[in-house]
């Protein structure tokens, strides 16, 4: 791949003529000091590189990407952890813009029924540039609750709920002195760091990069599904290895994040009621650090099945699969698909009382810092399996449908489940190869997979 050369130009992974499978060690680099560092350091045959050393694998932060990607030559086997313009999906306003455009395209090409499959995000307006459209909508539905979110911050920072227009006047006054052009022109897409990151360092950096802090005003989901009277959302992990063709894996494990305080709409100023971010909840006076505020997805799935029956749960999880695939398709043509890039996304999904899932946001840097022992184990396994799929060691054949806790969900089209599971989709025998919240027997699967790959290699040689 050719890149513009200049005085800062640097090559990485230059293998001096060695074939990929002959490399004795894999040189890695990362700026993140958390579970990821533990996983990388423990990986057999991987060696850490400091500072400007040559690397084969870089789990970079998005600020490095913005500053260095265009000036870096990468050898064939080299991999980095973000796509160049990942923000098309992970910045709240761009995500909604791309989804709206995709929905219109589907309506033109396949009709309203198909377009309706994209109705999984709340009515949203970009502020301040769509302020007048928002006011028009606001006046059509007086009394409902709206939520304001900064487009490029994370961990619940800057979010507030409101029901009256005068409640956002202070926010508007904060932008009133700026030039109209800076309000209404979106920042140049190659000059921003809009990660929606859950690692505070990269998200805090973003505040200086946007001339006026843009927000989205979003209709608040007033009827969330409650467990024990408390609101929660789901964190689900999707690994994308390529956009052209689209190749995406869904992780079996994830968690529900609960608010610490019982849900009520009579107190819209209490962040402990309405925001489920761990960064917010752990500052609550009655937060229990060992207990935390998370359920594993398996527990959540079992709870729902006991309350609503397995068919309702299958429908809900199938609707979530639809969200993952459609959101990726909505940016498929705008993301710069580079063979050196992969991305582990953290999806935030809210479920309402009708068991309808809503997409809240997609994170380019989901938090890899553990909040409990159970959380540490989940993230360790997630990252180990991510590295297995990225496959720096060149062990996989490329035909695998499952690697550890990851199931291949989409490979230039839907991937079917091999076993004869009951078909609840109503479209014949095809059942999507997704197992979100199901048993994750990853250790056994990996043992069998690598044993099978070794015997295939021996047989062929």
GROMACS .gro file of C-alpha atoms in nm:
model
  461
    1UNK     CA    1   0.000   0.000   0.000
    2UNK     CA    2   0.154   0.332  -0.096
    3UNK     CA    3   0.135   0.633   0.132
    4UNK     CA    4   0.256   0.990   0.083
    5UNK     CA    5   0.619   1.015   0.185
    6UNK     CA    6   0.753   1.310   0.381
    7UNK     CA    7   1.016   1.379   0.642
    8UNK     CA    8   0.807   1.208   0.912
    9UNK     CA    9   0.755   0.899   0.697
   10UNK     CA   10   0.826   0.574   0.879
   11UNK     CA   11   0.795   0.209   0.781
   12UNK     CA   12   0.672  -0.065   1.015
   13UNK     CA   13   0.686  -0.440   1.013
   14UNK     CA   14   0.957  -0.446   0.747
   15UNK     CA   15   1.034  -0.815   0.748
   16UNK     CA   16   1.357  -0.810   0.544
   17UNK     CA   17   1.231  -1.071   0.301
   18UNK     CA   18   1.096  -1.317   0.557
   19UNK     CA   19   0.762  -1.480   0.486
   20UNK     CA   20   0.483  -1.403   0.731
   21UNK     CA   21   0.464  -1.756   0.878
   22UNK     CA   22   0.840  -1.771   0.935
   23UNK     CA   23   0.855  -1.484   1.183
   24UNK     CA   24   0.997  -1.604   1.514
   25UNK     CA   25   0.833  -1.328   1.719
   26UNK     CA   26   0.566  -1.062   1.684
   27UNK     CA   27   0.661  -0.714   1.797
   28UNK     CA   28   0.372  -0.529   1.960
   29UNK     CA   29   0.315  -0.178   2.084
   30UNK     CA   30   0.030  -0.019   2.279
   31UNK     CA   31  -0.033   0.307   2.463
   32UNK     CA   32  -0.306   0.157   2.685
   33UNK     CA   33  -0.208   0.036   3.031
   34UNK     CA   34  -0.492  -0.194   3.135
   35UNK     CA   35  -0.618  -0.549   3.071
   36UNK     CA   36  -0.492  -0.521   2.713
   37UNK     CA   37  -0.129  -0.482   2.826
   38UNK     CA   38  -0.160  -0.794   3.044
   39UNK     CA   39  -0.297  -0.997   2.751
   40UNK     CA   40  -0.033  -0.878   2.503
   41UNK     CA   41   0.257  -0.941   2.743
   42UNK     CA   42   0.136  -1.294   2.821
   43UNK     CA   43   0.093  -1.396   2.459
   44UNK     CA   44   0.352  -1.659   2.355
   45UNK     CA   45   0.608  -1.529   2.106
   46UNK     CA   46   0.500  -1.164   2.137
   47UNK     CA   47   0.762  -0.904   2.230
   48UNK     CA   48   0.690  -0.550   2.350
   49UNK     CA   49   0.842  -0.258   2.157
   50UNK     CA   50   0.893   0.077   2.327
   51UNK     CA   51   0.897   0.427   2.180
   52UNK     CA   52   0.983   0.436   1.809
   53UNK     CA   53   1.086   0.073   1.771
   54UNK     CA   54   0.971  -0.136   1.473
   55UNK     CA   55   0.636  -0.304   1.539
   56UNK     CA   56   0.416  -0.563   1.368
   57UNK     CA   57   0.103  -0.504   1.577
   58UNK     CA   58  -0.006  -0.171   1.729
   59UNK     CA   59  -0.313  -0.129   1.948
   60UNK     CA   60  -0.308   0.245   1.900
   61UNK     CA   61  -0.527   0.520   2.034
   62UNK     CA   62  -0.722   0.732   1.789
   63UNK     CA   63  -0.499   1.037   1.835
   64UNK     CA   64  -0.198   0.840   1.702
   65UNK     CA   65  -0.410   0.733   1.407
   66UNK     CA   66  -0.503   1.088   1.316
   67UNK     CA   67  -0.147   1.217   1.339
   68UNK     CA   68   0.052   0.929   1.190
   69UNK     CA   69  -0.151   0.695   0.971
   70UNK     CA   70  -0.096   0.884   0.645
   71UNK     CA   71   0.281   0.900   0.702
   72UNK     CA   72   0.336   0.535   0.791
   73UNK     CA   73   0.426   0.254   0.554
   74UNK     CA   74   0.304  -0.084   0.679
   75UNK     CA   75   0.431  -0.416   0.555
   76UNK     CA   76   0.178  -0.679   0.438
   77UNK     CA   77   0.140  -0.856   0.775
   78UNK     CA   78   0.118  -0.544   0.998
   79UNK     CA   79  -0.208  -0.474   1.186
   80UNK     CA   80  -0.343  -0.172   1.377
   81UNK     CA   81  -0.656  -0.148   1.591
   82UNK     CA   82  -0.865   0.120   1.412
   83UNK     CA   83  -0.991   0.204   1.067
   84UNK     CA   84  -0.873   0.541   0.942
   85UNK     CA   85  -1.214   0.715   0.960
   86UNK     CA   86  -1.376   0.497   1.227
   87UNK     CA   87  -1.566   0.806   1.348
   88UNK     CA   88  -1.823   0.766   1.068
   89UNK     CA   89  -1.979   0.506   1.299
   90UNK     CA   90  -1.848   0.600   1.642
   91UNK     CA   91  -1.924   0.970   1.658
   92UNK     CA   92  -2.289   1.015   1.758
   93UNK     CA   93  -2.388   1.272   1.494
   94UNK     CA   94  -2.211   1.092   1.206
   95UNK     CA   95  -2.360   0.759   1.309
   96UNK     CA   96  -2.714   0.900   1.293
   97UNK     CA   97  -2.642   1.083   0.964
   98UNK     CA   98  -2.515   0.761   0.804
   99UNK     CA   99  -2.808   0.556   0.938
  100UNK     CA  100  -3.063   0.810   0.808
  101UNK     CA  101  -2.896   0.809   0.466
  102UNK     CA  102  -2.887   0.428   0.460
  103UNK     CA  103  -3.254   0.406   0.557
  104UNK     CA  104  -3.348   0.638   0.267
  105UNK     CA  105  -3.137   0.428   0.029
  106UNK     CA  106  -3.311   0.109   0.146
  107UNK     CA  107  -3.651   0.269   0.097
  108UNK     CA  108  -3.561   0.367  -0.261
  109UNK     CA  109  -3.408   0.029  -0.350
  110UNK     CA  110  -3.612  -0.221  -0.148
  111UNK     CA  111  -3.923  -0.046  -0.018
  112UNK     CA  112  -4.057   0.081   0.314
  113UNK     CA  113  -4.070  -0.260   0.481
  114UNK     CA  114  -3.696  -0.310   0.437
  115UNK     CA  115  -3.621   0.050   0.540
  116UNK     CA  116  -3.823  -0.004   0.861
  117UNK     CA  117  -3.554  -0.251   0.970
  118UNK     CA  118  -3.337   0.056   1.035
  119UNK     CA  119  -3.585   0.206   1.284
  120UNK     CA  120  -3.371   0.120   1.586
  121UNK     CA  121  -3.234   0.461   1.687
  122UNK     CA  122  -3.433   0.736   1.863
  123UNK     CA  123  -3.534   1.052   1.674
  124UNK     CA  124  -3.216   1.261   1.675
  125UNK     CA  125  -3.111   1.613   1.575
  126UNK     CA  126  -2.760   1.752   1.545
  127UNK     CA  127  -2.715   2.069   1.745
  128UNK     CA  128  -2.677   2.354   1.684
  129UNK     CA  129  -2.708   2.314   1.305
  130UNK     CA  130  -3.051   2.139   1.320
  131UNK     CA  131  -3.183   2.350   1.607
  132UNK     CA  132  -3.480   2.486   1.407
  133UNK     CA  133  -3.582   2.136   1.290
  134UNK     CA  134  -3.555   2.019   1.649
  135UNK     CA  135  -3.777   2.303   1.776
  136UNK     CA  136  -4.040   2.212   1.516
  137UNK     CA  137  -4.041   1.847   1.634
  138UNK     CA  138  -4.030   1.952   2.000
  139UNK     CA  139  -4.348   2.159   1.960
  140UNK     CA  140  -4.532   1.868   1.796
  141UNK     CA  141  -4.485   1.656   2.111
  142UNK     CA  142  -4.496   1.884   2.415
  143UNK     CA  143  -4.412   1.731   2.752
  144UNK     CA  144  -4.190   1.446   2.636
  145UNK     CA  145  -3.835   1.404   2.764
  146UNK     CA  146  -3.527   1.471   2.550
  147UNK     CA  147  -3.162   1.397   2.618
  148UNK     CA  148  -2.868   1.613   2.509
  149UNK     CA  149  -2.533   1.441   2.445
  150UNK     CA  150  -2.200   1.587   2.331
  151UNK     CA  151  -2.107   1.411   2.006
  152UNK     CA  152  -1.744   1.336   2.094
  153UNK     CA  153  -1.727   1.284   2.468
  154UNK     CA  154  -1.771   0.968   2.671
  155UNK     CA  155  -1.832   0.828   3.019
  156UNK     CA  156  -2.155   1.028   3.056
  157UNK     CA  157  -1.977   1.366   3.050
  158UNK     CA  158  -2.186   1.666   2.943
  159UNK     CA  159  -2.518   1.475   2.917
  160UNK     CA  160  -2.843   1.624   3.049
  161UNK     CA  161  -3.218   1.561   3.018
  162UNK     CA  162  -3.479   1.831   2.956
  163UNK     CA  163  -3.851   1.886   2.884
  164UNK     CA  164  -3.871   2.260   2.821
  165UNK     CA  165  -3.699   2.466   2.552
  166UNK     CA  166  -3.580   2.715   2.809
  167UNK     CA  167  -3.388   2.432   2.977
  168UNK     CA  168  -3.141   2.432   2.687
  169UNK     CA  169  -3.109   2.809   2.656
  170UNK     CA  170  -2.796   2.808   2.873
  171UNK     CA  171  -2.641   2.556   2.636
  172UNK     CA  172  -2.738   2.772   2.336
  173UNK     CA  173  -2.599   3.087   2.499
  174UNK     CA  174  -2.268   2.908   2.532
  175UNK     CA  175  -2.247   2.892   2.150
  176UNK     CA  176  -2.413   3.224   2.071
  177UNK     CA  177  -2.092   3.424   2.037
  178UNK     CA  178  -1.940   3.189   1.777
  179UNK     CA  179  -1.953   3.250   1.405
  180UNK     CA  180  -2.247   3.087   1.228
  181UNK     CA  181  -2.011   2.922   0.980
  182UNK     CA  182  -1.827   2.739   1.256
  183UNK     CA  183  -2.162   2.627   1.401
  184UNK     CA  184  -2.307   2.490   1.084
  185UNK     CA  185  -2.006   2.356   0.893
  186UNK     CA  186  -1.910   2.011   1.021
  187UNK     CA  187  -1.540   1.979   1.105
  188UNK     CA  188  -1.325   1.835   0.827
  189UNK     CA  189  -1.363   1.461   0.851
  190UNK     CA  190  -0.994   1.390   0.834
  191UNK     CA  191  -0.912   1.639   1.107
  192UNK     CA  192  -1.113   1.512   1.401
  193UNK     CA  193  -1.075   1.252   1.671
  194UNK     CA  194  -1.440   1.159   1.722
  195UNK     CA  195  -1.398   0.819   1.881
  196UNK     CA  196  -1.684   0.805   2.127
  197UNK     CA  197  -1.408   0.640   2.329
  198UNK     CA  198  -1.448   0.491   2.675
  199UNK     CA  199  -1.083   0.547   2.755
  200UNK     CA  200  -1.080   0.890   2.915
  201UNK     CA  201  -0.749   1.001   2.769
  202UNK     CA  202  -0.853   0.989   2.404
  203UNK     CA  203  -1.203   1.125   2.467
  204UNK     CA  204  -1.080   1.422   2.672
  205UNK     CA  205  -0.838   1.517   2.395
  206UNK     CA  206  -1.129   1.563   2.158
  207UNK     CA  207  -1.270   1.869   2.329
  208UNK     CA  208  -1.001   2.095   2.187
  209UNK     CA  209  -1.046   1.974   1.831
  210UNK     CA  210  -1.403   2.088   1.765
  211UNK     CA  211  -1.451   2.465   1.718
  212UNK     CA  212  -1.791   2.455   1.887
  213UNK     CA  213  -1.885   2.152   2.090
  214UNK     CA  214  -2.159   1.987   1.889
  215UNK     CA  215  -2.435   1.795   2.061
  216UNK     CA  216  -2.717   1.568   1.956
  217UNK     CA  217  -3.068   1.614   2.095
  218UNK     CA  218  -3.232   1.274   2.110
  219UNK     CA  219  -3.577   1.164   2.212
  220UNK     CA  220  -3.534   0.994   2.549
  221UNK     CA  221  -3.664   0.637   2.579
  222UNK     CA  222  -3.920   0.695   2.855
  223UNK     CA  223  -4.023   0.330   2.890
  224UNK     CA  224  -3.697   0.138   2.944
  225UNK     CA  225  -3.717  -0.228   3.048
  226UNK     CA  226  -3.642  -0.236   3.420
  227UNK     CA  227  -3.496  -0.511   3.636
  228UNK     CA  228  -3.547  -0.461   4.009
  229UNK     CA  229  -3.687  -0.117   3.922
  230UNK     CA  230  -3.353  -0.007   3.774
  231UNK     CA  231  -3.256   0.100   3.424
  232UNK     CA  232  -2.974  -0.072   3.236
  233UNK     CA  233  -2.815  -0.092   2.893
  234UNK     CA  234  -2.618  -0.370   2.723
  235UNK     CA  235  -2.253  -0.359   2.614
  236UNK     CA  236  -2.194  -0.593   2.319
  237UNK     CA  237  -1.866  -0.647   2.130
  238UNK     CA  238  -1.840  -0.665   1.752
  239UNK     CA  239  -1.506  -0.722   1.574
  240UNK     CA  240  -1.479  -0.599   1.214
  241UNK     CA  241  -1.188  -0.736   1.012
  242UNK     CA  242  -1.286  -0.577   0.680
  243UNK     CA  243  -1.549  -0.345   0.533
  244UNK     CA  244  -1.496  -0.441   0.169
  245UNK     CA  245  -1.614  -0.712   0.183
  246UNK     CA  246  -1.787  -0.671   0.519
  247UNK     CA  247  -1.655  -0.937   0.758
  248UNK     CA  248  -1.783  -0.907   1.116
  249UNK     CA  249  -1.764  -1.127   1.428
  250UNK     CA  250  -1.998  -1.112   1.731
  251UNK     CA  251  -1.868  -1.197   2.079
  252UNK     CA  252  -2.081  -1.429   2.293
  253UNK     CA  253  -2.012  -1.248   2.620
  254UNK     CA  254  -2.100  -0.894   2.719
  255UNK     CA  255  -2.282  -0.735   3.009
  256UNK     CA  256  -2.579  -0.534   3.127
  257UNK     CA  257  -2.480  -0.212   3.308
  258UNK     CA  258  -2.728  -0.104   3.574
  259UNK     CA  259  -2.798   0.232   3.727
  260UNK     CA  260  -2.759   0.243   4.103
  261UNK     CA  261  -3.093   0.414   4.172
  262UNK     CA  262  -3.450   0.307   4.093
  263UNK     CA  263  -3.588   0.453   3.771
  264UNK     CA  264  -3.829   0.745   3.778
  265UNK     CA  265  -3.921   1.017   3.528
  266UNK     CA  266  -4.007   1.258   3.807
  267UNK     CA  267  -3.638   1.331   3.864
  268UNK     CA  268  -3.471   1.402   3.531
  269UNK     CA  269  -3.169   1.574   3.690
  270UNK     CA  270  -3.043   1.267   3.878
  271UNK     CA  271  -2.764   1.109   3.671
  272UNK     CA  272  -2.760   0.798   3.894
  273UNK     CA  273  -3.115   0.722   3.774
  274UNK     CA  274  -3.069   0.783   3.401
  275UNK     CA  275  -2.704   0.718   3.307
  276UNK     CA  276  -2.574   0.362   3.321
  277UNK     CA  277  -2.208   0.444   3.249
  278UNK     CA  278  -1.983   0.276   3.507
  279UNK     CA  279  -1.777   0.599   3.527
  280UNK     CA  280  -2.094   0.775   3.653
  281UNK     CA  281  -2.236   0.496   3.871
  282UNK     CA  282  -1.915   0.431   4.064
  283UNK     CA  283  -1.931   0.787   4.203
  284UNK     CA  284  -2.271   0.709   4.360
  285UNK     CA  285  -2.265   0.724   4.744
  286UNK     CA  286  -2.403   0.367   4.773
  287UNK     CA  287  -2.193   0.208   4.495
  288UNK     CA  288  -2.051  -0.130   4.601
  289UNK     CA  289  -1.710  -0.175   4.432
  290UNK     CA  290  -1.695  -0.555   4.472
  291UNK     CA  291  -2.055  -0.609   4.369
  292UNK     CA  292  -2.039  -0.352   4.089
  293UNK     CA  293  -2.342  -0.282   3.872
  294UNK     CA  294  -2.309  -0.541   3.594
  295UNK     CA  295  -2.472  -0.868   3.493
  296UNK     CA  296  -2.310  -1.100   3.242
  297UNK     CA  297  -2.521  -1.137   2.925
  298UNK     CA  298  -2.579  -1.509   2.992
  299UNK     CA  299  -2.751  -1.422   3.322
  300UNK     CA  300  -2.955  -1.150   3.150
  301UNK     CA  301  -3.065  -1.386   2.871
  302UNK     CA  302  -3.170  -1.652   3.124
  303UNK     CA  303  -3.363  -1.393   3.327
  304UNK     CA  304  -3.557  -1.278   3.018
  305UNK     CA  305  -3.630  -1.637   2.910
  306UNK     CA  306  -3.777  -1.714   3.252
  307UNK     CA  307  -3.998  -1.403   3.235
  308UNK     CA  308  -4.101  -1.397   2.866
  309UNK     CA  309  -4.021  -1.740   2.722
  310UNK     CA  310  -3.748  -1.849   2.476
  311UNK     CA  311  -3.927  -1.732   2.159
  312UNK     CA  312  -3.952  -1.369   2.277
  313UNK     CA  313  -3.584  -1.380   2.372
  314UNK     CA  314  -3.485  -1.525   2.030
  315UNK     CA  315  -3.677  -1.241   1.861
  316UNK     CA  316  -3.509  -0.976   2.077
  317UNK     CA  317  -3.159  -1.113   2.012
  318UNK     CA  318  -3.234  -1.146   1.641
  319UNK     CA  319  -3.342  -0.779   1.641
  320UNK     CA  320  -3.006  -0.694   1.801
  321UNK     CA  321  -2.822  -0.890   1.527
  322UNK     CA  322  -3.012  -0.671   1.279
  323UNK     CA  323  -2.879  -0.357   1.456
  324UNK     CA  324  -2.517  -0.476   1.435
  325UNK     CA  325  -2.536  -0.566   1.066
  326UNK     CA  326  -2.740  -0.263   0.945
  327UNK     CA  327  -2.524  -0.013   1.135
  328UNK     CA  328  -2.208  -0.160   0.976
  329UNK     CA  329  -2.372  -0.163   0.632
  330UNK     CA  330  -2.466   0.204   0.677
  331UNK     CA  331  -2.096   0.301   0.684
  332UNK     CA  332  -1.962   0.026   0.459
  333UNK     CA  333  -1.911   0.257   0.161
  334UNK     CA  334  -1.768   0.551   0.356
  335UNK     CA  335  -1.520   0.377   0.589
  336UNK     CA  336  -1.175   0.349   0.434
  337UNK     CA  337  -1.129  -0.028   0.436
  338UNK     CA  338  -0.760  -0.101   0.477
  339UNK     CA  339  -0.621  -0.456   0.502
  340UNK     CA  340  -0.395  -0.343   0.791
  341UNK     CA  341  -0.690  -0.233   1.006
  342UNK     CA  342  -0.937  -0.407   1.233
  343UNK     CA  343  -1.174  -0.263   1.494
  344UNK     CA  344  -1.325  -0.395   1.815
  345UNK     CA  345  -1.646  -0.195   1.866
  346UNK     CA  346  -1.844  -0.163   2.188
  347UNK     CA  347  -2.216  -0.135   2.108
  348UNK     CA  348  -2.450   0.022   2.366
  349UNK     CA  349  -2.807  -0.111   2.336
  350UNK     CA  350  -3.110  -0.009   2.540
  351UNK     CA  351  -3.419  -0.234   2.560
  352UNK     CA  352  -3.766  -0.092   2.618
  353UNK     CA  353  -4.069  -0.248   2.787
  354UNK     CA  354  -4.187  -0.393   2.454
  355UNK     CA  355  -3.855  -0.582   2.423
  356UNK     CA  356  -3.749  -0.355   2.137
  357UNK     CA  357  -3.375  -0.286   2.127
  358UNK     CA  358  -3.248   0.068   2.056
  359UNK     CA  359  -2.896   0.162   1.945
  360UNK     CA  360  -2.759   0.435   2.172
  361UNK     CA  361  -2.402   0.455   2.039
  362UNK     CA  362  -2.103   0.263   1.908
  363UNK     CA  363  -1.766   0.304   2.078
  364UNK     CA  364  -1.435   0.286   1.893
  365UNK     CA  365  -1.242   0.239   2.217
  366UNK     CA  366  -1.466   0.046   2.456
  367UNK     CA  367  -1.325   0.048   2.808
  368UNK     CA  368  -1.071  -0.230   2.861
  369UNK     CA  369  -1.023  -0.141   3.227
  370UNK     CA  370  -1.195  -0.394   3.454
  371UNK     CA  371  -1.437  -0.291   3.729
  372UNK     CA  372  -1.444  -0.633   3.901
  373UNK     CA  373  -1.277  -0.976   3.884
  374UNK     CA  374  -1.560  -1.109   3.664
  375UNK     CA  375  -1.517  -0.807   3.435
  376UNK     CA  376  -1.140  -0.865   3.417
  377UNK     CA  377  -1.192  -1.229   3.315
  378UNK     CA  378  -1.444  -1.131   3.045
  379UNK     CA  379  -1.214  -0.864   2.898
  380UNK     CA  380  -0.908  -1.091   2.914
  381UNK     CA  381  -1.091  -1.363   2.716
  382UNK     CA  382  -1.239  -1.105   2.476
  383UNK     CA  383  -0.893  -0.964   2.397
  384UNK     CA  384  -0.726  -1.305   2.368
  385UNK     CA  385  -0.995  -1.411   2.120
  386UNK     CA  386  -0.962  -1.081   1.929
  387UNK     CA  387  -0.592  -1.159   1.881
  388UNK     CA  388  -0.678  -1.514   1.770
  389UNK     CA  389  -0.912  -1.375   1.499
  390UNK     CA  390  -0.663  -1.105   1.390
  391UNK     CA  391  -0.425  -1.402   1.359
  392UNK     CA  392  -0.079  -1.244   1.349
  393UNK     CA  393   0.057  -1.600   1.383
  394UNK     CA  394  -0.107  -1.702   1.051
  395UNK     CA  395  -0.263  -2.018   1.197
  396UNK     CA  396  -0.621  -1.987   1.067
  397UNK     CA  397  -0.746  -2.105   0.727
  398UNK     CA  398  -0.991  -1.814   0.678
  399UNK     CA  399  -1.287  -2.057   0.663
  400UNK     CA  400  -1.356  -2.063   1.040
  401UNK     CA  401  -1.705  -1.975   1.159
  402UNK     CA  402  -1.604  -1.969   1.524
  403UNK     CA  403  -1.284  -1.871   1.703
  404UNK     CA  404  -1.307  -1.889   2.084
  405UNK     CA  405  -1.595  -1.666   2.195
  406UNK     CA  406  -1.631  -1.502   1.852
  407UNK     CA  407  -1.887  -1.623   1.596
  408UNK     CA  408  -1.863  -1.509   1.235
  409UNK     CA  409  -2.187  -1.316   1.189
  410UNK     CA  410  -2.140  -1.165   0.843
  411UNK     CA  411  -1.901  -1.259   0.563
  412UNK     CA  412  -2.009  -1.056   0.259
  413UNK     CA  413  -2.356  -1.189   0.349
  414UNK     CA  414  -2.520  -1.360   0.649
  415UNK     CA  415  -2.343  -1.667   0.788
  416UNK     CA  416  -2.562  -1.966   0.875
  417UNK     CA  417  -2.544  -2.166   1.195
  418UNK     CA  418  -2.423  -2.519   1.131
  419UNK     CA  419  -2.603  -2.710   1.404
  420UNK     CA  420  -2.973  -2.790   1.366
  421UNK     CA  421  -3.098  -2.529   1.610
  422UNK     CA  422  -3.471  -2.452   1.611
  423UNK     CA  423  -3.555  -2.198   1.342
  424UNK     CA  424  -3.751  -1.911   1.493
  425UNK     CA  425  -3.675  -1.662   1.216
  426UNK     CA  426  -3.966  -1.765   0.992
  427UNK     CA  427  -3.747  -1.768   0.680
  428UNK     CA  428  -3.691  -2.139   0.632
  429UNK     CA  429  -3.394  -2.334   0.764
  430UNK     CA  430  -3.148  -2.045   0.771
  431UNK     CA  431  -3.045  -1.951   1.126
  432UNK     CA  432  -2.786  -1.677   1.170
  433UNK     CA  433  -2.456  -1.785   1.323
  434UNK     CA  434  -2.490  -1.569   1.636
  435UNK     CA  435  -2.486  -1.690   1.997
  436UNK     CA  436  -2.497  -1.368   2.200
  437UNK     CA  437  -2.555  -1.446   2.569
  438UNK     CA  438  -2.528  -1.822   2.507
  439UNK     CA  439  -2.278  -2.061   2.666
  440UNK     CA  440  -1.920  -1.959   2.588
  441UNK     CA  441  -1.710  -2.278   2.604
  442UNK     CA  442  -1.422  -2.093   2.439
  443UNK     CA  443  -1.134  -2.286   2.602
  444UNK     CA  444  -1.256  -2.622   2.468
  445UNK     CA  445  -1.333  -2.472   2.127
  446UNK     CA  446  -0.987  -2.316   2.097
  447UNK     CA  447  -0.817  -2.642   2.200
  448UNK     CA  448  -1.009  -2.834   1.935
  449UNK     CA  449  -0.959  -2.564   1.671
  450UNK     CA  450  -0.582  -2.538   1.708
  451UNK     CA  451  -0.541  -2.918   1.738
  452UNK     CA  452  -0.738  -2.957   1.414
  453UNK     CA  453  -0.534  -2.683   1.240
  454UNK     CA  454  -0.207  -2.848   1.348
  455UNK     CA  455  -0.312  -3.189   1.216
  456UNK     CA  456  -0.423  -3.030   0.886
  457UNK     CA  457  -0.084  -2.860   0.857
  458UNK     CA  458   0.101  -3.186   0.925
  459UNK     CA  459  -0.114  -3.373   0.671
  460UNK     CA  460  -0.049  -3.112   0.401
  461UNK     CA  461   0.327  -3.107   0.463
   0.00000   0.00000   0.00000
